[in-house]
mmCIF file of C-alpha atoms in Angstrom:
data_model
loop_
_atom_site.group_PDB
_atom_site.id
_atom_site.type_symbol
_atom_site.label_atom_id
_atom_site.label_comp_id
_atom_site.label_asym_id
_atom_site.label_seq_id
_atom_site.Cartn_x
_atom_site.Cartn_y
_atom_site.Cartn_z
ATOM 1 C CA MET A 1 -10.017 -26.193 -4.653
ATOM 2 C CA THR A 2 -13.507 -26.080 -3.146
ATOM 3 C CA TYR A 3 -15.488 -22.976 -2.224
ATOM 4 C CA GLY A 4 -14.862 -23.775 1.439
ATOM 5 C CA ASP A 5 -11.118 -23.536 0.811
ATOM 6 C CA LEU A 6 -11.497 -19.911 -0.320
ATOM 7 C CA TYR A 7 -12.159 -18.771 3.237
ATOM 8 C CA GLU A 8 -9.133 -20.499 4.741
ATOM 9 C CA SER A 9 -6.532 -18.138 3.316
ATOM 10 C CA VAL A 10 -6.385 -14.998 1.184
ATOM 11 C CA ASN A 11 -3.766 -16.830 -0.893
ATOM 12 C CA ASN A 12 -6.514 -19.145 -2.105
ATOM 13 C CA VAL A 13 -8.415 -16.142 -3.469
ATOM 14 C CA TRP A 14 -5.312 -14.939 -5.332
ATOM 15 C CA SER A 15 -4.890 -18.439 -6.731
ATOM 16 C CA ILE A 16 -8.458 -18.506 -8.070
ATOM 17 C CA LEU A 17 -8.135 -15.013 -9.566
ATOM 18 C CA PHE A 18 -4.886 -16.066 -11.266
ATOM 19 C CA SER A 19 -6.300 -19.372 -12.502
ATOM 20 C CA THR A 20 -9.336 -17.661 -14.026
ATOM 21 C CA GLY A 21 -7.314 -14.930 -15.769
ATOM 22 C CA TYR A 22 -8.330 -12.015 -13.551
ATOM 23 C CA LEU A 23 -4.688 -11.712 -12.504
ATOM 24 C CA ALA A 24 -1.515 -12.370 -14.474
ATOM 25 C CA VAL A 25 2.199 -12.584 -13.652
ATOM 26 C CA ASN A 26 4.711 -10.041 -14.945
ATOM 27 C CA GLU A 27 8.427 -10.489 -15.643
ATOM 28 C CA LYS A 28 9.242 -9.843 -11.963
ATOM 29 C CA ASN A 29 6.935 -12.699 -10.942
ATOM 30 C CA GLU A 30 4.419 -10.256 -9.405
ATOM 31 C CA LEU A 31 0.664 -10.581 -9.719
ATOM 32 C CA ILE A 32 -0.775 -7.824 -11.914
ATOM 33 C CA ILE A 33 -4.149 -6.854 -13.363
ATOM 34 C CA PRO A 34 -3.825 -7.884 -17.035
ATOM 35 C CA ASN A 35 -5.973 -5.272 -18.828
ATOM 36 C CA GLU A 36 -8.180 -2.174 -18.533
ATOM 37 C CA GLU A 37 -11.456 -4.121 -18.583
ATOM 38 C CA ILE A 38 -10.464 -6.146 -15.526
ATOM 39 C CA ARG A 39 -8.903 -3.054 -13.886
ATOM 40 C CA SER A 40 -12.254 -1.289 -14.292
ATOM 41 C CA LEU A 41 -14.042 -4.286 -12.771
ATOM 42 C CA PHE A 42 -11.663 -4.340 -9.795
ATOM 43 C CA LEU A 43 -12.004 -0.579 -9.265
ATOM 44 C CA SER A 44 -15.800 -0.757 -9.250
ATOM 45 C CA GLN A 45 -15.713 -3.704 -6.835
ATOM 46 C CA ILE A 46 -13.175 -1.975 -4.584
ATOM 47 C CA SER A 47 -15.241 1.212 -4.706
ATOM 48 C CA SER A 48 -18.352 -0.754 -3.734
ATOM 49 C CA TRP A 49 -16.444 -2.542 -0.936
ATOM 50 C CA PHE A 50 -15.013 0.744 0.295
ATOM 51 C CA ASN A 51 -18.432 2.430 0.353
ATOM 52 C CA ASP A 52 -19.894 -0.513 2.294
ATOM 53 C CA ILE A 53 -17.074 -0.409 4.841
ATOM 54 C CA VAL A 54 -17.178 3.360 5.237
ATOM 55 C CA THR A 55 -20.979 3.396 5.500
ATOM 56 C CA LYS A 56 -20.780 0.869 8.338
ATOM 57 C CA ASN A 57 -18.193 3.083 10.047
ATOM 58 C CA GLU A 58 -19.741 6.448 9.169
ATOM 59 C CA SER A 59 -19.481 7.953 12.654
ATOM 60 C CA SER A 60 -15.816 6.919 12.901
ATOM 61 C CA VAL A 61 -15.101 8.492 9.523
ATOM 62 C CA ARG A 62 -16.856 11.713 10.544
ATOM 63 C CA ASN A 63 -14.779 11.727 13.751
ATOM 64 C CA ILE A 64 -11.580 11.462 11.689
ATOM 65 C CA CYS A 65 -12.649 14.419 9.541
ATOM 66 C CA GLU A 66 -13.608 16.433 12.625
ATOM 67 C CA ALA A 67 -10.203 15.662 14.157
ATOM 68 C CA PHE A 68 -8.495 17.073 11.050
ATOM 69 C CA LEU A 69 -10.666 20.186 11.214
ATOM 70 C CA THR A 70 -9.922 20.802 14.902
ATOM 71 C CA GLU A 71 -6.221 19.910 14.526
ATOM 72 C CA ASP A 72 -6.609 16.983 16.924
ATOM 73 C CA VAL A 73 -3.657 15.031 15.516
ATOM 74 C CA THR A 74 -3.884 12.221 18.081
ATOM 75 C CA SER A 75 -7.557 11.486 17.339
ATOM 76 C CA ALA A 76 -6.988 11.675 13.569
ATOM 77 C CA GLU A 77 -4.056 9.272 13.805
ATOM 78 C CA GLU A 78 -5.901 6.854 16.095
ATOM 79 C CA GLY A 79 -8.996 6.963 13.883
ATOM 80 C CA ILE A 80 -7.108 6.281 10.667
ATOM 81 C CA ASN A 81 -5.011 3.537 12.267
ATOM 82 C CA SER A 82 -8.145 1.875 13.632
ATOM 83 C CA PHE A 83 -9.891 2.123 10.253
ATOM 84 C CA LEU A 84 -6.903 0.625 8.429
ATOM 85 C CA LYS A 85 -6.425 -2.127 11.003
ATOM 86 C CA ASN A 86 -10.059 -3.177 10.676
ATOM 87 C CA THR A 87 -10.348 -2.981 6.891
ATOM 88 C CA ILE A 88 -7.124 -3.786 5.040
ATOM 89 C CA SER A 89 -4.591 -6.565 4.941
ATOM 90 C CA ILE A 90 -0.838 -6.539 4.404
ATOM 91 C CA ARG A 91 -1.620 -8.056 1.003
ATOM 92 C CA ASP A 92 -3.510 -4.904 -0.010
ATOM 93 C CA THR A 93 -0.271 -2.946 -0.010
ATOM 94 C CA ASN A 94 1.789 -5.680 -1.663
ATOM 95 C CA SER A 95 3.136 -3.527 -4.493
ATOM 96 C CA ARG A 96 6.278 -1.751 -5.601
ATOM 97 C CA THR A 97 7.487 0.748 -3.008
ATOM 98 C CA SER A 98 6.878 3.602 -5.437
ATOM 99 C CA MET A 99 3.192 2.623 -5.663
ATOM 100 C CA LYS A 100 2.428 2.089 -1.953
ATOM 101 C CA GLU A 101 1.807 5.793 -1.426
ATOM 102 C CA ASN A 102 -0.971 5.649 -4.050
ATOM 103 C CA PHE A 103 -2.877 3.047 -2.039
ATOM 104 C CA TYR A 104 -2.970 5.228 1.070
ATOM 105 C CA HIS A 105 -3.686 8.294 -1.058
ATOM 106 C CA GLY A 106 -6.834 6.571 -2.361
ATOM 107 C CA ILE A 107 -7.922 5.449 1.103
ATOM 108 C CA LEU A 108 -7.531 8.966 2.516
ATOM 109 C CA LEU A 109 -9.402 10.498 -0.429
ATOM 110 C CA GLY A 110 -12.268 8.084 0.170
ATOM 111 C CA LEU A 111 -12.382 8.825 3.888
ATOM 112 C CA LEU A 112 -12.301 12.596 3.405
ATOM 113 C CA GLU A 113 -14.924 12.522 0.661
ATOM 114 C CA ARG A 114 -17.238 10.201 2.556
ATOM 115 C CA GLY A 115 -16.965 11.905 5.924
ATOM 116 C CA SER A 116 -17.422 15.530 4.941
ATOM 117 C CA ALA A 117 -18.915 18.057 2.561
ATOM 118 C CA TRP A 118 -15.519 19.571 1.838
ATOM 119 C CA GLU A 119 -14.119 20.592 -1.517
ATOM 120 C CA ILE A 120 -11.391 18.039 -2.185
ATOM 121 C CA LYS A 121 -8.747 18.070 -4.922
ATOM 122 C CA SER A 122 -6.261 15.304 -5.597
ATOM 123 C CA ASN A 123 -2.793 16.040 -7.012
ATOM 124 C CA ALA A 124 -3.818 19.645 -7.541
ATOM 125 C CA LYS A 125 -1.483 22.316 -8.868
ATOM 126 C CA ALA A 126 -0.527 24.484 -5.924
ATOM 127 C CA GLY A 127 2.165 27.139 -5.908
ATOM 128 C CA ASP A 128 5.303 25.787 -7.575
ATOM 129 C CA GLY A 129 4.258 22.128 -7.418
ATOM 130 C CA TYR A 130 1.456 19.714 -6.675
ATOM 131 C CA ALA A 131 -0.183 18.871 -3.359
ATOM 132 C CA ASP A 132 -1.245 15.266 -2.848
ATOM 133 C CA ILE A 133 -4.606 16.324 -1.424
ATOM 134 C CA LEU A 134 -6.079 19.795 -0.925
ATOM 135 C CA VAL A 135 -9.176 20.163 1.227
ATOM 136 C CA TYR A 136 -11.258 23.285 1.704
ATOM 137 C CA ASP A 137 -14.037 23.589 4.274
ATOM 138 C CA GLU A 138 -16.186 26.541 3.235
ATOM 139 C CA ASP A 139 -18.108 26.623 6.540
ATOM 140 C CA SER A 140 -14.994 27.259 8.626
ATOM 141 C CA ASP A 141 -12.892 28.812 5.840
ATOM 142 C CA ILE A 142 -10.132 26.296 6.600
ATOM 143 C CA CYS A 143 -7.839 24.800 3.970
ATOM 144 C CA MET A 144 -5.833 21.636 4.631
ATOM 145 C CA VAL A 145 -2.898 20.285 2.643
ATOM 146 C CA PHE A 146 -2.078 16.587 2.805
ATOM 147 C CA GLU A 147 1.330 15.439 1.603
ATOM 148 C CA LEU A 148 1.632 11.665 1.833
ATOM 149 C CA LYS A 149 4.908 9.808 2.134
ATOM 150 C CA TYR A 150 5.541 6.089 2.455
ATOM 151 C CA ALA A 151 8.393 5.357 4.874
ATOM 152 C CA HIS A 152 9.839 2.277 3.174
ATOM 153 C CA ASP A 153 12.677 2.195 5.699
ATOM 154 C CA GLY A 154 10.287 2.575 8.663
ATOM 155 C CA ASN A 155 11.666 6.015 9.557
ATOM 156 C CA LEU A 156 8.397 7.962 9.889
ATOM 157 C CA ASP A 157 10.062 11.119 11.245
ATOM 158 C CA LYS A 158 12.366 11.329 8.222
ATOM 159 C CA ALA A 159 9.429 10.826 5.809
ATOM 160 C CA CYS A 160 7.507 13.602 7.599
ATOM 161 C CA ASP A 161 10.511 15.930 7.339
ATOM 162 C CA VAL A 162 10.657 15.252 3.595
ATOM 163 C CA ALA A 163 6.936 16.000 3.252
ATOM 164 C CA ILE A 164 7.153 19.229 5.259
ATOM 165 C CA THR A 165 10.238 20.417 3.382
ATOM 166 C CA ALA A 166 8.569 19.644 0.045
ATOM 167 C CA ASP A 167 5.489 21.656 1.044
ATOM 168 C CA CYS A 168 7.610 24.640 2.094
ATOM 169 C CA ARG A 169 9.413 24.669 -1.250
ATOM 170 C CA LYS A 170 6.095 24.534 -3.109
ATOM 171 C CA LYS A 171 4.897 27.707 -1.378
ATOM 172 C CA ILE A 172 1.360 26.394 -1.061
#
């Protein structure tokens, strides 16, 4: 494979990473990160990539945060969808269903942290359980609770009902 081939398909990148040992295959024939050293390298590279992307889209990210603060659900949804559409690929979420939620959890944490001066806690103890993300804006004295669900069956309304019911039981 030549360097020019790398740009033709994301599959070529995966092939190079596998061939050089940066990725391995598990018993389910899935690509995995083989050890903590490489995981750390990937995380620092992803963090750097994410910061570059978010910095380029800083006003959009601030608009998303402002939409959350003003309860403008439509603008928040449109902003996040636009950000995801312009930055990630279907391959980025190519993981076990139980892990897909973690990917979006990380993206949302990055957006909230980058676009605001809020106090943000991830997987924080709250009431009788844990909230995925807690956000507190001291200036407005507003607290937001984010409960993320991945709708593996495509039924978004059902996943939202599960999230809302879970939050009510937690007494946050």
